[in-house]
Coordinates of N, CA and C in Angstrom, one line a residue:
M1 N 0.8 -1.2 0.0 CA 0.0 0.0 0.0 C 0.9 1.2 0.0
I2 N 0.5 2.2 -0.8 CA 1.2 3.5 -0.8 C 0.1 4.6 -0.4
V3 N 0.5 5.4 0.5 CA -0.4 6.4 1.0 C 0.0 7.8 0.3
V4 N -1.0 8.5 -0.2 CA -0.8 9.8 -0.7 C -1.6 10.8 0.1
T5 N -0.9 11.7 0.7 CA -1.6 12.8 1.5 C -1.8 14.0 0.6
T6 N -3.0 14.4 0.4 CA -3.3 15.4 -0.7 C -3.3 16.8 -0.2
E7 N -3.1 17.7 -1.1 CA -3.1 19.1 -0.8 C -4.5 19.7 -0.8
A8 N -4.6 21.0 -0.4 CA -5.9 21.6 -0.3 C -6.4 22.1 -1.6
A9 N -6.7 21.2 -2.5 CA -7.2 21.5 -3.9 C -8.7 21.8 -3.8
P10 N -9.1 22.9 -4.5 CA -10.6 23.2 -4.4 C -11.4 22.2 -5.2
A11 N -10.8 21.5 -6.1 CA -11.6 20.5 -6.9 C -10.6 19.6 -7.5
P12 N -11.0 18.3 -7.7 CA -10.1 17.4 -8.4 C -9.9 17.8 -9.8
P13 N -8.8 17.3 -10.5 CA -7.8 16.5 -9.8 C -6.6 17.4 -9.3
G14 N -6.3 17.4 -8.0 CA -5.2 18.1 -7.5 C -3.9 17.2 -7.6
K15 N -2.8 17.7 -7.2 CA -1.5 17.1 -7.3 C -1.6 15.7 -6.7
G16 N -2.0 15.5 -5.4 CA -2.0 14.2 -4.8 C -2.9 13.2 -5.6
I17 N -4.0 13.7 -6.1 CA -4.9 12.8 -6.8 C -4.3 12.4 -8.1
R18 N -3.6 13.2 -8.8 CA -2.9 12.8 -10.0 C -1.8 11.8 -9.7
V19 N -1.1 12.0 -8.6 CA -0.1 11.0 -8.3 C -0.7 9.7 -7.9
A20 N -1.8 9.7 -7.2 CA -2.5 8.5 -6.8 C -3.0 7.7 -8.0
R21 N -3.6 8.4 -9.0 CA -4.1 7.8 -10.2 C -3.0 7.1 -11.0
A22 N -1.9 7.8 -11.1 CA -0.7 7.2 -11.9 C -0.2 6.0 -11.1
L23 N -0.1 6.0 -9.8 CA 0.4 4.9 -9.1 C -0.6 3.7 -9.2
S24 N -1.9 4.0 -9.1 CA -2.8 2.9 -9.3 C -2.8 2.3 -10.6
A25 N -2.5 3.1 -11.7 CA -2.4 2.5 -13.0 C -1.2 1.7 -13.1
L26 N -0.2 1.9 -12.3 CA 1.0 1.1 -12.3 C 0.8 -0.2 -11.5
G27 N -0.3 -0.4 -10.9 CA -0.6 -1.6 -10.2 C -0.5 -1.5 -8.7
H28 N -0.2 -0.4 -8.1 CA -0.1 -0.3 -6.7 C -1.4 -0.1 -6.0
D29 N -1.5 -0.6 -4.8 CA -2.7 -0.3 -3.9 C -2.4 1.1 -3.3
V30 N -3.3 2.0 -3.5 CA -3.1 3.4 -3.1 C -4.3 3.9 -2.2
T31 N -3.9 4.6 -1.1 CA -4.9 5.2 -0.2 C -4.6 6.7 -0.2
L32 N -5.7 7.5 -0.5 CA -5.6 8.9 -0.4 C -6.1 9.4 1.0
T33 N -5.4 10.3 1.6 CA -5.9 10.9 2.8 C -5.5 12.4 2.8
G34 N -6.2 13.2 3.5 CA -5.9 14.6 3.5 C -7.2 15.5 3.5
F35 N -7.0 16.7 3.1 CA -8.1 17.6 3.0 C -8.4 18.0 1.6
A36 N -8.9 17.1 0.8 CA -9.2 17.4 -0.6 C -10.2 16.4 -1.1
P37 N -11.0 16.8 -2.2 CA -11.8 15.8 -2.8 C -11.0 14.6 -3.3
A38 N -11.6 13.5 -3.3 CA -11.0 12.3 -3.8 C -11.7 11.7 -5.0
P39 N -11.0 11.1 -5.9 CA -11.7 10.5 -7.1 C -12.6 9.3 -6.7
A40 N -13.7 9.2 -7.3 CA -14.6 8.1 -7.1 C -14.2 7.0 -8.0
E41 N -13.1 6.3 -7.7 CA -12.5 5.2 -8.5 C -12.3 4.0 -7.6
P42 N -12.7 2.8 -8.1 CA -12.5 1.6 -7.3 C -11.1 1.3 -7.0
T43 N -10.1 1.8 -7.8 CA -8.7 1.4 -7.7 C -8.0 2.3 -6.6
V44 N -8.6 3.3 -6.1 CA -8.0 4.2 -5.1 C -8.9 4.2 -3.9
T45 N -8.4 3.8 -2.7 CA -9.1 3.9 -1.5 C -9.2 5.3 -0.9
D46 N -10.4 5.7 -0.5 CA -10.6 7.1 0.0 C -10.5 7.1 1.5
A47 N -9.5 7.8 2.0 CA -9.4 8.0 3.5 C -9.4 9.5 3.8
V48 N -9.9 10.3 2.9 CA -9.9 11.7 3.1 C -10.7 12.1 4.2
V49 N -10.2 13.0 5.1 CA -10.9 13.2 6.4 C -11.7 14.5 6.4
G50 N -11.7 15.3 5.4 CA -12.4 16.5 5.4 C -12.0 17.4 4.2
S51 N -12.8 18.5 4.1 CA -12.5 19.6 3.1 C -11.4 20.5 3.7
P52 N -10.8 21.3 2.8 CA -9.9 22.3 3.3 C -10.5 23.3 4.3
A53 N -11.8 23.6 4.3 CA -12.4 24.4 5.2 C -12.4 23.8 6.6
E54 N -12.3 22.5 6.7 CA -12.4 21.8 8.0 C -11.0 21.4 8.5
A55 N -10.0 21.9 7.8 CA -8.6 21.4 8.1 C -8.2 21.7 9.6
V56 N -8.5 22.9 10.0 CA -8.0 23.3 11.4 C -8.6 22.4 12.4
T57 N -9.9 22.2 12.4 CA -10.6 21.4 13.4 C -10.3 19.9 13.2
R58 N -9.9 19.4 12.0 CA -9.8 18.0 11.8 C -8.3 17.6 11.6
W59 N -7.4 18.4 12.0 CA -6.0 18.0 11.9 C -5.7 16.8 12.7
G60 N -6.2 16.8 13.9 CA -6.0 15.7 14.8 C -6.6 14.4 14.2
R61 N -7.7 14.5 13.5 CA -8.3 13.3 12.9 C -7.4 12.8 11.8
L62 N -6.8 13.8 11.0 CA -5.9 13.3 9.9 C -4.7 12.6 10.5
L63 N -4.2 13.1 11.6 CA -3.0 12.4 12.2 C -3.4 11.0 12.6
A64 N -4.6 10.8 13.2 CA -5.0 9.5 13.7 C -5.1 8.6 12.5
V65 N -5.8 9.0 11.4 CA -5.9 8.2 10.2 C -4.5 7.9 9.6
Y66 N -3.7 8.9 9.5 CA -2.3 8.7 9.0 C -1.5 7.7 9.8
R67 N -1.6 7.8 11.1 CA -0.8 6.8 11.9 C -1.4 5.4 11.7
G68 N -2.7 5.3 11.6 CA -3.3 4.0 11.4 C -2.8 3.4 10.1
L69 N -2.8 4.2 9.0 CA -2.3 3.7 7.7 C -0.8 3.2 7.8
L70 N 0.0 4.0 8.5 CA 1.4 3.6 8.7 C 1.5 2.3 9.4
A71 N 0.7 2.1 10.4 CA 0.7 0.9 11.3 C 0.2 -0.3 10.5
R72 N -0.6 -0.1 9.5 CA -1.2 -1.2 8.7 C -0.2 -1.7 7.6
G73 N 1.0 -1.1 7.6 CA 2.0 -1.7 6.6 C 2.1 -0.9 5.3
A74 N 2.0 0.5 5.4 CA 2.3 1.3 4.2 C 3.7 1.1 3.8
E75 N 3.9 1.0 2.4 CA 5.2 0.8 1.8 C 5.9 2.2 1.7
A76 N 5.1 3.2 1.4 CA 5.7 4.5 1.2 C 4.6 5.6 1.3
V77 N 5.0 6.8 1.5 CA 4.1 8.0 1.6 C 4.5 9.1 0.7
A78 N 3.6 9.7 0.0 CA 3.9 11.0 -0.7 C 3.1 12.1 -0.1
L79 N 3.7 13.2 0.3 CA 3.1 14.4 0.8 C 3.1 15.4 -0.2
C80 N 1.9 15.8 -0.7 CA 1.9 16.5 -2.0 C 1.1 17.9 -1.8
G81 N 1.7 18.9 -2.3 CA 1.1 20.2 -2.5 C 1.2 21.1 -1.2
G82 N 0.2 22.0 -1.1 CA 0.3 23.0 0.0 C -0.6 22.5 1.1
L83 N -0.4 23.2 2.3 CA -1.2 23.0 3.5 C -2.4 24.0 3.6
P84 N -3.5 23.5 4.0 CA -4.7 24.5 4.1 C -4.4 25.5 5.2
P85 N -5.0 26.7 5.0 CA -4.8 27.8 6.0 C -5.2 27.2 7.4
G86 N -4.4 27.6 8.4 CA -4.8 27.2 9.8 C -4.1 25.9 10.2
V87 N -3.6 25.1 9.3 CA -2.9 23.9 9.7 C -1.4 24.3 10.0
P88 N -0.9 23.7 11.1 CA 0.5 24.2 11.5 C 1.5 24.1 10.3
V89 N 2.3 25.2 10.2 CA 3.3 25.3 9.1 C 4.2 24.1 9.1
G90 N 4.4 23.5 10.3 CA 5.2 22.3 10.4 C 4.4 21.0 10.3
G91 N 3.3 21.1 9.6 CA 2.4 19.9 9.5 C 3.1 18.8 8.7
Y92 N 3.7 19.1 7.6 CA 4.4 18.1 6.8 C 5.6 17.5 7.6
A93 N 6.3 18.4 8.3 CA 7.4 17.9 9.1 C 7.0 16.9 10.1
E94 N 5.8 17.1 10.7 CA 5.3 16.2 11.7 C 4.9 14.8 11.0
L95 N 4.3 14.9 9.8 CA 4.0 13.7 9.1 C 5.2 13.0 8.6
I96 N 6.3 13.7 8.3 CA 7.5 13.1 7.9 C 8.1 12.3 9.1
R97 N 8.1 13.0 10.2 CA 8.7 12.3 11.4 C 7.9 11.1 11.8
E98 N 6.6 11.1 11.6 CA 5.8 9.9 11.9 C 6.1 8.8 11.0
A99 N 6.3 9.1 9.7 CA 6.6 8.0 8.7 C 8.0 7.5 9.0
R100 N 9.0 8.3 9.3 CA 10.3 7.8 9.6 C 10.4 7.0 10.8
A101 N 9.6 7.4 11.8 CA 9.6 6.6 13.1 C 9.0 5.2 12.8
A102 N 8.1 5.1 11.8 CA 7.4 3.8 11.5 C 8.3 3.0 10.4
G103 N 9.4 3.6 10.0 CA 10.2 3.0 9.0 C 9.6 3.0 7.6
V104 N 8.8 4.0 7.3 CA 8.1 4.1 6.0 C 8.8 5.2 5.2
Y105 N 9.1 4.8 3.9 CA 9.7 5.8 3.0 C 8.8 6.9 2.7
V106 N 9.3 8.2 2.8 CA 8.4 9.3 2.7 C 9.0 10.3 1.7
V107 N 8.2 10.8 0.8 CA 8.5 11.8 -0.2 C 7.8 13.1 0.0
L108 N 8.4 14.2 -0.1 CA 7.8 15.5 0.0 C 7.9 16.3 -1.3
D109 N 6.7 16.7 -1.7 CA 6.6 17.6 -2.9 C 5.7 18.8 -2.5
A110 N 6.3 19.8 -1.9 CA 5.5 20.9 -1.4 C 6.2 22.2 -1.8
Y111 N 5.8 23.3 -1.2 CA 6.4 24.6 -1.5 C 6.3 25.6 -0.3
G112 N 7.0 26.6 -0.3 CA 7.0 27.7 0.7 C 7.4 27.2 2.0
P113 N 6.9 27.8 3.1 CA 7.3 27.4 4.5 C 7.1 25.9 4.8
A114 N 6.1 25.3 4.2 CA 5.9 23.9 4.5 C 7.0 23.0 4.0
L115 N 7.6 23.4 2.8 CA 8.7 22.8 2.3 C 10.0 23.0 3.1
R116 N 10.2 24.2 3.5 CA 11.4 24.6 4.3 C 11.4 23.8 5.6
R117 N 10.2 23.8 6.3 CA 10.1 23.1 7.6 C 10.2 21.6 7.4
G118 N 9.7 21.1 6.3 CA 9.7 19.7 6.0 C 11.1 19.2 5.8
L119 N 11.9 20.0 5.2 CA 13.3 19.6 4.9 C 14.0 19.2 6.2
G120 N 13.8 19.9 7.3 CA 14.4 19.7 8.5 C 14.1 18.4 9.2
A121 N 13.0 17.8 8.7 CA 12.5 16.5 9.3 C 13.2 15.3 8.5
R122 N 14.0 15.6 7.6 CA 14.8 14.6 6.8 C 13.9 13.6 6.0
P123 N 13.1 14.1 5.1 CA 12.4 13.2 4.2 C 13.3 12.4 3.4
D124 N 12.9 11.2 3.0 CA 13.7 10.3 2.2 C 14.0 10.9 0.8
L125 N 13.0 11.7 0.3 CA 13.1 12.3 -1.0 C 12.3 13.6 -1.1
V126 N 13.0 14.7 -1.6 CA 12.2 15.9 -1.9 C 12.2 16.0 -3.4
V127 N 11.0 16.3 -4.0 CA 10.8 16.4 -5.4 C 10.4 17.9 -5.7
Q128 N 11.1 18.5 -6.6 CA 10.8 19.9 -7.1 C 11.1 20.0 -8.6
D129 N 10.6 21.1 -9.2 CA 11.1 21.4 -10.5 C 12.3 22.4 -10.3
A130 N 13.0 22.7 -11.4 CA 14.2 23.6 -11.3 C 13.8 24.9 -10.7
A131 N 12.7 25.5 -11.0 CA 12.3 26.8 -10.5 C 12.0 26.7 -9.0
G132 N 11.3 25.6 -8.6 CA 11.1 25.4 -7.1 C 12.3 25.3 -6.3
L133 N 13.3 24.6 -6.8 CA 14.6 24.5 -6.2 C 15.3 25.8 -6.1
A134 N 15.2 26.6 -7.2 CA 15.9 27.9 -7.2 C 15.2 28.8 -6.2
G135 N 13.9 28.8 -6.0 CA 13.2 29.6 -5.0 C 13.6 29.2 -3.6
L136 N 13.8 27.9 -3.4 CA 14.2 27.4 -2.1 C 15.6 27.7 -1.7
T137 N 16.5 27.6 -2.7 CA 17.9 27.7 -2.3 C 18.6 29.0 -2.8
G138 N 18.0 29.7 -3.8 CA 18.7 30.9 -4.3 C 19.6 30.6 -5.4
F139 N 19.8 29.3 -5.8 CA 20.7 28.9 -6.9 C 19.9 28.5 -8.1
A140 N 20.2 29.1 -9.3 CA 19.5 28.8 -10.5 C 20.0 27.6 -11.1
E141 N 21.3 27.2 -10.9 CA 21.8 26.0 -11.6 C 21.3 24.8 -10.8
P142 N 20.6 23.9 -11.5 CA 19.9 22.8 -10.9 C 20.7 21.9 -10.0
V143 N 21.9 21.5 -10.4 CA 22.7 20.6 -9.6 C 23.2 21.3 -8.4
R144 N 23.6 22.5 -8.5 CA 24.0 23.3 -7.3 C 22.8 23.4 -6.3
A145 N 21.6 23.8 -6.9 CA 20.4 23.9 -6.0 C 20.0 22.6 -5.4
A146 N 20.1 21.5 -6.1 CA 19.8 20.2 -5.5 C 20.8 19.8 -4.4
R147 N 22.1 20.2 -4.6 CA 23.0 19.9 -3.6 C 22.7 20.7 -2.3
D148 N 22.3 21.9 -2.5 CA 22.0 22.8 -1.3 C 20.8 22.2 -0.6
A149 N 19.8 21.8 -1.3 CA 18.6 21.2 -0.6 C 18.9 20.0 0.1
W150 N 19.8 19.2 -0.5 CA 20.3 17.9 0.1 C 21.0 18.2 1.4
Q151 N 21.8 19.2 1.4 CA 22.6 19.5 2.6 C 21.7 20.1 3.7
R152 N 20.5 20.6 3.3 CA 19.6 21.1 4.3 C 18.8 20.0 5.1
G153 N 18.9 18.8 4.6 CA 18.3 17.7 5.4 C 17.7 16.6 4.6
A154 N 17.3 16.9 3.3 CA 16.7 15.8 2.5 C 17.7 14.7 2.2
R155 N 17.3 13.5 2.3 CA 18.2 12.3 2.1 C 18.5 12.2 0.6
A156 N 17.5 12.7 -0.2 CA 17.7 12.7 -1.7 C 16.9 13.8 -2.2
V157 N 17.3 14.4 -3.4 CA 16.6 15.5 -4.0 C 16.5 15.1 -5.5
A158 N 15.2 15.2 -6.0 CA 15.0 15.0 -7.4 C 14.4 16.3 -8.0
A159 N 14.9 16.7 -9.2 CA 14.5 17.9 -9.8 C 14.1 17.6 -11.3
S160 N 12.9 17.9 -11.6 CA 12.5 17.9 -13.0 C 13.0 19.1 -13.7
L161 N 13.5 19.0 -15.0 CA 14.3 20.0 -15.6 C 13.5 20.7 -16.7
G162 N 12.2 20.6 -16.7 CA 11.3 21.4 -17.6 C 10.9 20.6 -18.8
P163 N 10.0 21.3 -19.6 CA 9.5 20.7 -20.8 C 10.5 20.6 -21.9
G164 N 10.2 19.9 -23.0 CA 11.1 19.8 -24.1 C 12.1 18.7 -24.1
G165 N 11.9 17.7 -23.2 CA 12.8 16.6 -23.2 C 14.0 16.8 -22.3
A166 N 13.9 17.7 -21.3 CA 15.1 18.0 -20.5 C 15.2 16.9 -19.4
G167 N 14.2 16.2 -19.0 CA 14.3 15.1 -18.1 C 14.3 15.5 -16.7
M168 N 15.1 14.7 -15.9 CA 15.1 14.8 -14.4 C 16.5 14.5 -13.9
L169 N 16.9 15.1 -12.8 CA 18.1 14.6 -12.1 C 17.8 14.3 -10.7
V170 N 18.7 13.5 -10.1 CA 18.6 13.2 -8.6 C 20.0 13.2 -8.0
L171 N 20.0 13.7 -6.8 CA 21.2 13.6 -5.9 C 20.8 12.9 -4.7
A172 N 21.6 11.8 -4.3 CA 21.3 11.0 -3.2 C 22.5 10.6 -2.5
E173 N 22.4 9.9 -1.4 CA 23.6 9.4 -0.7 C 24.4 8.4 -1.6
E174 N 23.7 7.7 -2.5 CA 24.4 6.8 -3.3 C 25.1 7.4 -4.5
G175 N 24.8 8.7 -4.8 CA 25.4 9.3 -6.0 C 24.4 10.2 -6.7
G176 N 24.7 10.6 -7.9 CA 23.8 11.5 -8.7 C 23.7 11.0 -10.1
W177 N 22.5 11.2 -10.7 CA 22.2 10.8 -12.0 C 21.3 11.8 -12.7
R178 N 21.4 11.8 -14.1 CA 20.5 12.6 -14.9 C 19.8 11.7 -15.9
A179 N 18.5 11.8 -16.1 CA 17.8 11.0 -17.1 C 17.1 11.9 -18.1
A180 N 17.0 11.4 -19.3 CA 16.4 12.2 -20.4 C 15.6 11.2 -21.3
P181 N 14.6 11.7 -22.0 CA 13.9 10.9 -23.0 C 14.9 10.5 -24.1
P182 N 14.5 9.4 -24.9 CA 15.4 9.0 -25.9 C 15.5 10.1 -27.0
P183 N 16.7 10.2 -27.7 CA 16.9 11.2 -28.8 C 15.8 11.1 -29.8
G184 N 15.3 12.2 -30.2 CA 14.2 12.3 -31.2 C 12.8 12.2 -30.7
H185 N 12.7 11.9 -29.4 CA 11.4 11.9 -28.8 C 10.9 13.3 -28.6
G186 N 9.7 13.6 -29.2 CA 9.2 15.0 -29.0 C 8.6 15.2 -27.6
P187 N 8.3 16.4 -27.3 CA 7.7 16.7 -26.0 C 6.5 15.9 -25.8
G188 N 6.4 15.3 -24.6 CA 5.3 14.4 -24.3 C 4.1 15.2 -23.8
A189 N 3.3 14.5 -23.0 CA 2.1 15.1 -22.4 C 2.5 15.9 -21.2
R190 N 2.7 17.2 -21.4 CA 3.3 18.1 -20.4 C 2.3 18.3 -19.2
A191 N 1.0 18.3 -19.5 CA 0.1 18.5 -18.4 C 0.2 17.4 -17.4
G192 N 0.4 17.7 -16.1 CA 0.5 16.6 -15.1 C 1.8 15.8 -15.1
A193 N 2.8 16.2 -16.0 CA 4.0 15.4 -16.1 C 4.8 15.3 -14.8
A194 N 4.9 16.4 -14.1 CA 5.6 16.3 -12.8 C 5.0 15.4 -11.8
D195 N 3.7 15.3 -11.8 CA 3.1 14.4 -10.9 C 3.2 12.9 -11.3
R196 N 3.2 12.7 -12.6 CA 3.4 11.3 -13.1 C 4.9 10.9 -12.8
A197 N 5.8 11.9 -12.9 CA 7.2 11.6 -12.6 C 7.3 11.2 -11.1
L198 N 6.7 12.0 -10.2 CA 6.7 11.6 -8.8 C 6.2 10.2 -8.6
A199 N 5.1 9.9 -9.3 CA 4.6 8.5 -9.1 C 5.6 7.5 -9.6
G200 N 6.3 7.7 -10.6 CA 7.4 6.8 -11.1 C 8.5 6.6 -10.0
L201 N 8.9 7.8 -9.4 CA 9.9 7.7 -8.4 C 9.4 6.9 -7.2
L202 N 8.2 7.1 -6.8 CA 7.6 6.5 -5.6 C 7.4 5.0 -5.9
S203 N 7.0 4.7 -7.1 CA 6.8 3.3 -7.5 C 8.1 2.5 -7.4
G204 N 9.2 3.2 -8.0 CA 10.5 2.5 -8.0 C 11.0 2.3 -6.6
A205 N 10.8 3.3 -5.7 CA 11.2 3.2 -4.3 C 10.5 2.0 -3.6
A206 N 9.2 1.9 -3.8 CA 8.4 0.8 -3.2 C 8.9 -0.5 -3.7
A207 N 9.4 -0.6 -4.9 CA 9.9 -1.8 -5.5 C 11.3 -2.1 -5.1
G208 N 12.0 -1.2 -4.5 CA 13.4 -1.4 -4.1 C 14.3 -1.2 -5.2
L209 N 14.0 -0.5 -6.3 CA 14.8 -0.4 -7.4 C 16.0 0.6 -7.2
P210 N 17.1 0.5 -7.8 CA 18.2 1.5 -7.7 C 17.8 2.8 -8.4
W211 N 18.5 3.8 -8.0 CA 18.1 5.2 -8.5 C 18.0 5.3 -10.1
P212 N 18.9 4.7 -10.8 CA 18.8 4.8 -12.3 C 17.5 4.3 -12.8
E213 N 17.0 3.2 -12.2 CA 15.8 2.6 -12.7 C 14.6 3.4 -12.2
R214 N 14.7 4.0 -11.0 CA 13.6 4.9 -10.6 C 13.5 6.1 -11.5
L215 N 14.6 6.7 -11.9 CA 14.6 7.8 -12.8 C 14.0 7.5 -14.1
A216 N 14.4 6.3 -14.6 CA 13.8 5.9 -15.9 C 12.3 5.8 -15.9
R217 N 11.8 5.2 -14.8 CA 10.3 5.1 -14.6 C 9.7 6.5 -14.6
A218 N 10.3 7.4 -13.9 CA 9.8 8.8 -13.7 C 9.7 9.5 -15.1
V219 N 10.8 9.5 -15.8 CA 10.9 10.2 -17.1 C 9.9 9.5 -18.1
A220 N 9.9 8.2 -18.2 CA 9.0 7.5 -19.1 C 7.5 7.9 -18.8
L221 N 7.2 7.9 -17.5 CA 5.8 8.3 -17.2 C 5.5 9.7 -17.5
A222 N 6.5 10.6 -17.2 CA 6.3 12.0 -17.5 C 6.1 12.3 -19.0
E223 N 6.8 11.5 -19.8 CA 6.7 11.8 -21.3 C 5.6 11.0 -22.0
A224 N 5.1 9.9 -21.4 CA 4.1 9.1 -22.1 C 2.8 9.8 -22.3
P225 N 2.3 9.8 -23.6 CA 1.0 10.4 -23.8 C -0.1 9.4 -23.3
G226 N -1.3 9.9 -23.5 CA -2.4 9.0 -23.1 C -3.6 9.8 -22.8
P227 N -4.7 9.1 -22.3 CA -6.0 9.7 -22.0 C -5.9 10.6 -20.8
D228 N -6.3 11.8 -20.8 CA -6.4 12.7 -19.7 C -5.1 12.8 -18.9
P229 N -4.0 13.1 -19.5 CA -2.8 13.2 -18.7 C -2.8 14.2 -17.6
A230 N -3.5 15.2 -17.7 CA -3.6 16.2 -16.7 C -4.2 15.7 -15.4
A231 N -4.9 14.6 -15.5 CA -5.5 13.9 -14.3 C -4.7 12.7 -13.9
G232 N -3.5 12.5 -14.4 CA -2.6 11.4 -14.0 C -2.7 10.2 -15.0
G233 N -3.5 10.3 -16.1 CA -3.6 9.2 -17.0 C -2.4 9.1 -17.9
Y234 N -2.1 7.9 -18.4 CA -1.1 7.7 -19.4 C -1.4 6.5 -20.2
D235 N -0.8 6.3 -21.3 CA -0.9 5.1 -22.2 C 0.1 4.1 -21.7
P236 N -0.3 2.9 -21.2 CA 0.7 1.9 -20.7 C 1.6 1.4 -21.8
A237 N 1.0 1.3 -23.1 CA 1.9 0.8 -24.2 C 3.0 1.8 -24.5
A238 N 2.6 3.1 -24.5 CA 3.6 4.2 -24.8 C 4.7 4.2 -23.6
Y239 N 4.2 4.1 -22.4 CA 5.1 4.0 -21.3 C 6.1 2.8 -21.4
G240 N 5.5 1.7 -21.7 CA 6.4 0.5 -21.9 C 7.4 0.6 -23.0
E241 N 7.0 1.3 -24.1 CA 7.9 1.5 -25.2 C 9.0 2.5 -24.8
L242 N 8.7 3.5 -24.0 CA 9.7 4.5 -23.7 C 10.7 4.1 -22.6
L243 N 10.2 3.3 -21.7 CA 10.9 2.9 -20.5 C 12.4 2.4 -20.8
P244 N 12.5 1.4 -21.6 CA 13.9 0.9 -21.8 C 14.8 1.9 -22.7
R245 N 14.2 2.9 -23.2 CA 14.9 3.9 -24.1 C 15.3 5.2 -23.3
V246 N 14.9 5.3 -22.1 CA 15.3 6.5 -21.4 C 16.8 6.4 -21.1
E247 N 17.5 7.5 -21.3 CA 18.9 7.6 -21.1 C 19.2 8.1 -19.7
V248 N 19.9 7.3 -18.9 CA 20.3 7.6 -17.5 C 21.8 7.6 -17.5
V249 N 22.4 8.7 -17.0 CA 23.9 8.8 -17.0 C 24.3 9.3 -15.6
P250 N 25.4 8.9 -15.1 CA 25.9 9.5 -13.8 C 26.1 11.0 -13.9
L251 N 25.9 11.6 -12.8 CA 26.0 13.1 -12.8 C 27.3 13.5 -12.1
A252 N 28.0 14.4 -12.6 CA 29.2 14.9 -12.0 C 28.7 15.9 -10.9
T253 N 29.0 15.5 -9.6 CA 28.5 16.3 -8.5 C 29.5 17.0 -7.8
S254 N 30.8 16.9 -8.1 CA 31.9 17.6 -7.4 C 32.1 19.0 -7.9

């Protein structure tokens, strides 16, 4: 089971919902929890505890549900998007600490103060685009920005490098890698691409794959066309064709 804690989206599909749909299409059991509408789909379990307007009074309920999911054997957790007004700015940091105490792999994809506070709780992976990393660290060069974020507490940092086949990089304790679509591959389905990439990274982590294979999954999912990509959908045949052709190379990090 993979748990996705969703952001305060006013209507579906928000970031967490797109990640959950992509993970479900990959064959994972997924549970959504948080303060956002959930998709009425039989492949995704709904544990959403309230609307964004109820977040302040139901934060304790979310913690109880979240702890219960961790105790029931969650493989991994994705914390996605922003926090509703009134929720403690350290809310994601608290959820990260709970996951780490339970021995559950935890990914953070947030922004602003919630991201900064979350870094200090040492998530297993922080996912951002190049602009998000630049805003966090003050460094425009993606490798330098990723290194700075890593040094602030994240055990690994992944950065999507924008549209047009630029791909993704990761810095981790094991090393650094950059992945790109195969030569000649045109821009894929850009809507929702970052969230499908996050799903690929989380799927690879749950499967215990090494970083190069996780990156290949992420880039293939981000680039694969398909029905309703903005909602997390993709064409499994296109994904399967792209996956072995994604180029992954070691990254010079010194």
